[in-house]
C-alpha positions as semicolon CSV with decimal commas, in nm:
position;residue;x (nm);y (nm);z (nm)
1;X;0,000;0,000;0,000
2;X;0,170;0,352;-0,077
3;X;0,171;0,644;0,128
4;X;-0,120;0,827;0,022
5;X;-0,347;0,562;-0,014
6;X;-0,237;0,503;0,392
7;X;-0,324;0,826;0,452
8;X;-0,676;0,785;0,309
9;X;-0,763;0,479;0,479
10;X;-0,644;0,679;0,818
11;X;-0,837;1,012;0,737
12;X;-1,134;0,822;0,584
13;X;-1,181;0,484;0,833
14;X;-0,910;0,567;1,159
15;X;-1,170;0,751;1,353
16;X;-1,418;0,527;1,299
17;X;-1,176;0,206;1,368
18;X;-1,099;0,416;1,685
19;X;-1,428;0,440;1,804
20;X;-1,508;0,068;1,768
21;X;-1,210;-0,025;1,961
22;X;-1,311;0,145;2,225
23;X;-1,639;0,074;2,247
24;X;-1,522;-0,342;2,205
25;X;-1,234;-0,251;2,416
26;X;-1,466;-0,117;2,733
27;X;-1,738;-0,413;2,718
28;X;-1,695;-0,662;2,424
29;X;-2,057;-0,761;2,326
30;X;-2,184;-0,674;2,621
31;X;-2,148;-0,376;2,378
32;X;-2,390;-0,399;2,156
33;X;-2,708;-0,580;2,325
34;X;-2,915;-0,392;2,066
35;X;-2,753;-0,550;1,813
36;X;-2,742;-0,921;1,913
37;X;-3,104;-0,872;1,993
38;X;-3,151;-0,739;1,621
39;X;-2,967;-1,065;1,508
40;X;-3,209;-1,319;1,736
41;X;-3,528;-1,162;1,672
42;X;-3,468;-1,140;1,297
43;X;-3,337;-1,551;1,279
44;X;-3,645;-1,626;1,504
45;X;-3,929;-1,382;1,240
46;X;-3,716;-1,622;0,993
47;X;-3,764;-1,964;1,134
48;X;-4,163;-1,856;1,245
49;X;-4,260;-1,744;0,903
50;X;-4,129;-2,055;0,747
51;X;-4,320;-2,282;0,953
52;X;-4,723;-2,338;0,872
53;X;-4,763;-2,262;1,258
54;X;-4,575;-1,884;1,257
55;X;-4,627;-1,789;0,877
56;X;-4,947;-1,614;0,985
57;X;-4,879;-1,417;1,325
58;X;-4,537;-1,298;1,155
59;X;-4,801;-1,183;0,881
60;X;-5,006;-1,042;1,140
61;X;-4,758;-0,819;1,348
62;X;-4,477;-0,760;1,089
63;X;-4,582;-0,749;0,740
64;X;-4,653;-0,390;0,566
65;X;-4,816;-0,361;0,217
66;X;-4,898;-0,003;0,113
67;X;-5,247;-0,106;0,054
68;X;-5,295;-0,120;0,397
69;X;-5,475;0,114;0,605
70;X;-5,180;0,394;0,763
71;X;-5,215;0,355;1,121
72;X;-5,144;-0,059;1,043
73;X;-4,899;0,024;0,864
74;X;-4,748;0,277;1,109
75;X;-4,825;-0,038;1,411
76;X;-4,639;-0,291;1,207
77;X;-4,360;-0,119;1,117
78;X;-4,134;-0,153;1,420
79;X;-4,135;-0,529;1,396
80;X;-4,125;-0,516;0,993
81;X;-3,760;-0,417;1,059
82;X;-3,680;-0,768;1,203
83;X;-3,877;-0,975;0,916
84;X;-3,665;-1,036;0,649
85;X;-3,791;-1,150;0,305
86;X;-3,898;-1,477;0,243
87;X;-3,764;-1,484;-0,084
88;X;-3,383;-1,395;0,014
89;X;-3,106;-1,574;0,189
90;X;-3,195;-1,505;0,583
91;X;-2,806;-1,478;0,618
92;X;-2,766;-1,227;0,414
93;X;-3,005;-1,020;0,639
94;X;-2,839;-1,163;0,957
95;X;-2,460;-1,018;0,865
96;X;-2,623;-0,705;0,762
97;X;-2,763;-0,639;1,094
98;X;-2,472;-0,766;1,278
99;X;-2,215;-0,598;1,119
100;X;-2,395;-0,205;1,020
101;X;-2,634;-0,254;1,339
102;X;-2,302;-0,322;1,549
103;X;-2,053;-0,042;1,400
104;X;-2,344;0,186;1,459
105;X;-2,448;0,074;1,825
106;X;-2,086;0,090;1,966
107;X;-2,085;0,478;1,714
108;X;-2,403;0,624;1,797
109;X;-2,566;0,399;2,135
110;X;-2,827;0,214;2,185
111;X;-3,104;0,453;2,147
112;X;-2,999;0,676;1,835
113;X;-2,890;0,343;1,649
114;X;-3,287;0,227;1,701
115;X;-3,423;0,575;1,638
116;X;-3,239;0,626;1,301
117;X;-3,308;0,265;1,235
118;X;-3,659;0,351;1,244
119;X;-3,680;0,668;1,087
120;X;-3,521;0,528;0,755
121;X;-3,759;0,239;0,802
122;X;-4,058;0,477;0,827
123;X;-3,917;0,668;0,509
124;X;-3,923;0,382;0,285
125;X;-4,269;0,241;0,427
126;X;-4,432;0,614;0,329
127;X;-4,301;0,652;0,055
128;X;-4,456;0,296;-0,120
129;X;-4,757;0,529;-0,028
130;X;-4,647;0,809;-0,261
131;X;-4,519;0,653;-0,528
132;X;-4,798;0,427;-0,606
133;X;-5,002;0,800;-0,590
134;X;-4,774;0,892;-0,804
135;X;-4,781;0,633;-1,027
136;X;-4,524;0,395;-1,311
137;X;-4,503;0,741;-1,518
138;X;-4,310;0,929;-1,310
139;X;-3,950;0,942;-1,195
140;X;-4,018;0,854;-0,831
141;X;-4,359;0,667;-0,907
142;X;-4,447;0,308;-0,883
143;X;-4,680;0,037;-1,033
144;X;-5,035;-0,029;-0,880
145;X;-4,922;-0,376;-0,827
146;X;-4,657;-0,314;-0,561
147;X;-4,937;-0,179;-0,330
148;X;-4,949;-0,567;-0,237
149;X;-4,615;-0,658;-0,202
150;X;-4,490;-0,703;0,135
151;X;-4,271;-0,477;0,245
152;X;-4,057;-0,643;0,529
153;X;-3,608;-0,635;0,613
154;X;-3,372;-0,476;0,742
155;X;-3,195;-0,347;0,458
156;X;-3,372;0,024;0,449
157;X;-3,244;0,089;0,841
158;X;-2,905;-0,104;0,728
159;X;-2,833;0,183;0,426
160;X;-2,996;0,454;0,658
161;X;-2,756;0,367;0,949
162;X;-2,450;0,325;0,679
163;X;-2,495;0,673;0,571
164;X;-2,560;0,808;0,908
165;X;-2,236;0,655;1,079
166;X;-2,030;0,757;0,768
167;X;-2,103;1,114;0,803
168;X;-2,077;1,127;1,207
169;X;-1,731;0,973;1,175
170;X;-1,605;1,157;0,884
171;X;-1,585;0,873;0,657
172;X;-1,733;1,077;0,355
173;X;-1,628;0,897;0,045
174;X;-1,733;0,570;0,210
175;X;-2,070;0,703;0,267
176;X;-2,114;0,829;-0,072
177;X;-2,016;0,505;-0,236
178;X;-2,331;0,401;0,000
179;X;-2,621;0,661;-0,186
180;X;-2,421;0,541;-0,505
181;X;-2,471;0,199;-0,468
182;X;-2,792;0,264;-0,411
183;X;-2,905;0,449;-0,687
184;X;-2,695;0,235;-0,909
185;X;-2,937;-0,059;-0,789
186;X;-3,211;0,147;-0,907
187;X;-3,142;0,211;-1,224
188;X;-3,022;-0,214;-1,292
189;X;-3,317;-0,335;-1,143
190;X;-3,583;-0,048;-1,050
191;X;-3,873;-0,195;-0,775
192;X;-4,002;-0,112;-0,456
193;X;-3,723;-0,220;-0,237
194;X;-3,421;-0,035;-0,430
195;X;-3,674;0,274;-0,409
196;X;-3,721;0,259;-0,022
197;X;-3,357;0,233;0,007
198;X;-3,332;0,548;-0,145
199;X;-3,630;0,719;0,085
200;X;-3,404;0,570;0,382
201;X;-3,129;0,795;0,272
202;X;-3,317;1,115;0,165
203;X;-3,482;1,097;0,534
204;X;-3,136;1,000;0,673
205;X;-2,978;1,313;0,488
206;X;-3,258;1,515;0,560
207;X;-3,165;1,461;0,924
208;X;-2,793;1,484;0,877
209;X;-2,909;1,840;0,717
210;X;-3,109;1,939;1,011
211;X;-2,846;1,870;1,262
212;X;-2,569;2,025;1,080
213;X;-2,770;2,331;1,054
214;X;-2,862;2,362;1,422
215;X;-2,479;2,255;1,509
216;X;-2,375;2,580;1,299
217;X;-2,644;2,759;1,495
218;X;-2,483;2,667;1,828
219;X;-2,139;2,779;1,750
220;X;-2,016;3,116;1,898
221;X;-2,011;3,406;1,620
222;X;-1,683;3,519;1,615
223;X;-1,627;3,878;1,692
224;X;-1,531;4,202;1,478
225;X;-1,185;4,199;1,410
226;X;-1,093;3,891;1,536
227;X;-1,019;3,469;1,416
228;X;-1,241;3,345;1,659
229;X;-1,501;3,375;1,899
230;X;-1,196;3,419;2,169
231;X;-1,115;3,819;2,265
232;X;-0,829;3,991;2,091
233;X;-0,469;3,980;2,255
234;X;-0,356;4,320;2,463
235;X;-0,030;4,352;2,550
């Protein structure tokens, strides 16, 4: 590896590296009981909604379809996060959440890792809403038909919290390769799921925005004729 391309992978990933050291460091996975939760719940939605016993009360509390009425949808949604699709690889979901879920828990804690979770969750579960209004002939719009498929995973909290992390740690480019990927999928293979992803990060950024803004509100003003908010030198 040559020097500059160390000195990327230090300014892009070392703070982030730090901060997961530490956090591993203070408690191992006593760390991240969010996380391993995430993990057990999801593998258990799997192995229930695969049997003829737990296919329909997985159904029941976890499934959203955006032909459902909004206040189901809005009761659902919090377990829809741990039901992963029955027509992909459960494992796939499982390292997701363990790895992203993880780096974020030991990042963020406990409580913002679940909130942003949810809010990118919530973003891609409204907007099936819209862009069925909207309609197949639009940019953003969607077919009729995908107002009953089932809109279940982790993968829209799993992008949201990718993007979020990458900006609070500084690691910029790796979060835009993130929304790139992302949109890339869109444009191979254009459906409901690649479409959420990309509501996850416009409500993700849209938060990102919002705290930037009030962080630049908080910071001192500096005064005439000086570098910084500190007084000027007198001798």
């Amino acid at each position: 590896m040559t020097s500059s391309a160390r000195r990327f992978a230090r300014r892009e990933w070392g703070p982030l590296l730090t901060a997961l050291r530490r956090g591993l460091a203070a408690r191992r996975w006593r760390a991240v009981p969010l996380t391993l939760s995430a993990v057990c719940l999801t593998a258990l939605f799997q192995f229930a909604q695969n049997q003829d016993w737990g296919y329909g009360p997985v159904q029941a509390v976890g499934a959203v379809r955006a032909e459902d009425p909004l206040w189901l949808a809005l009761l659902r949604t919090p377990l829809s996060l741990f039901v992963p699709a029955l027509d992909l690889p459960v494992w796939g979901a499982l390292a997701q959440v363990l790895l992203v879920f993880g780096i974020a828990e030991l990042c963020l804690g406990r409580g913002r890792t679940l909130g942003i979770a949810y809010l990118a969750t919530l973003c891609g579960t409204l907007y099936a809403r819209v862009g069925i209004a909207l309609g197949p002939g639009t940019p953003f719009g969607l077919p009729a038909t995908d107002a009953q498929v089932v809109d279940t995973g982790p993968s829209a909290a799993v992008v949201g919290l990718a993007v979020y992390v990458c900006w609070r740690q500084r690691a910029y480019w790796t979060g835009g390769a993130v929304v790139v990927a992302m949109v890339v999928e869109v444009f191979v293979k254009p459906n409901l799921a690649g479409k959420e992803h990309l509501a996850a990060i416009a409500g993700v950024l849209a938060l990102i925005a919002v705290q930037a803004w009030r962080r630049g509100q908080d910071e001192p003003v500096p005064r005439p004729g000086t570098r910084s908010w500190k007084p000027p030198i007198r001798s």
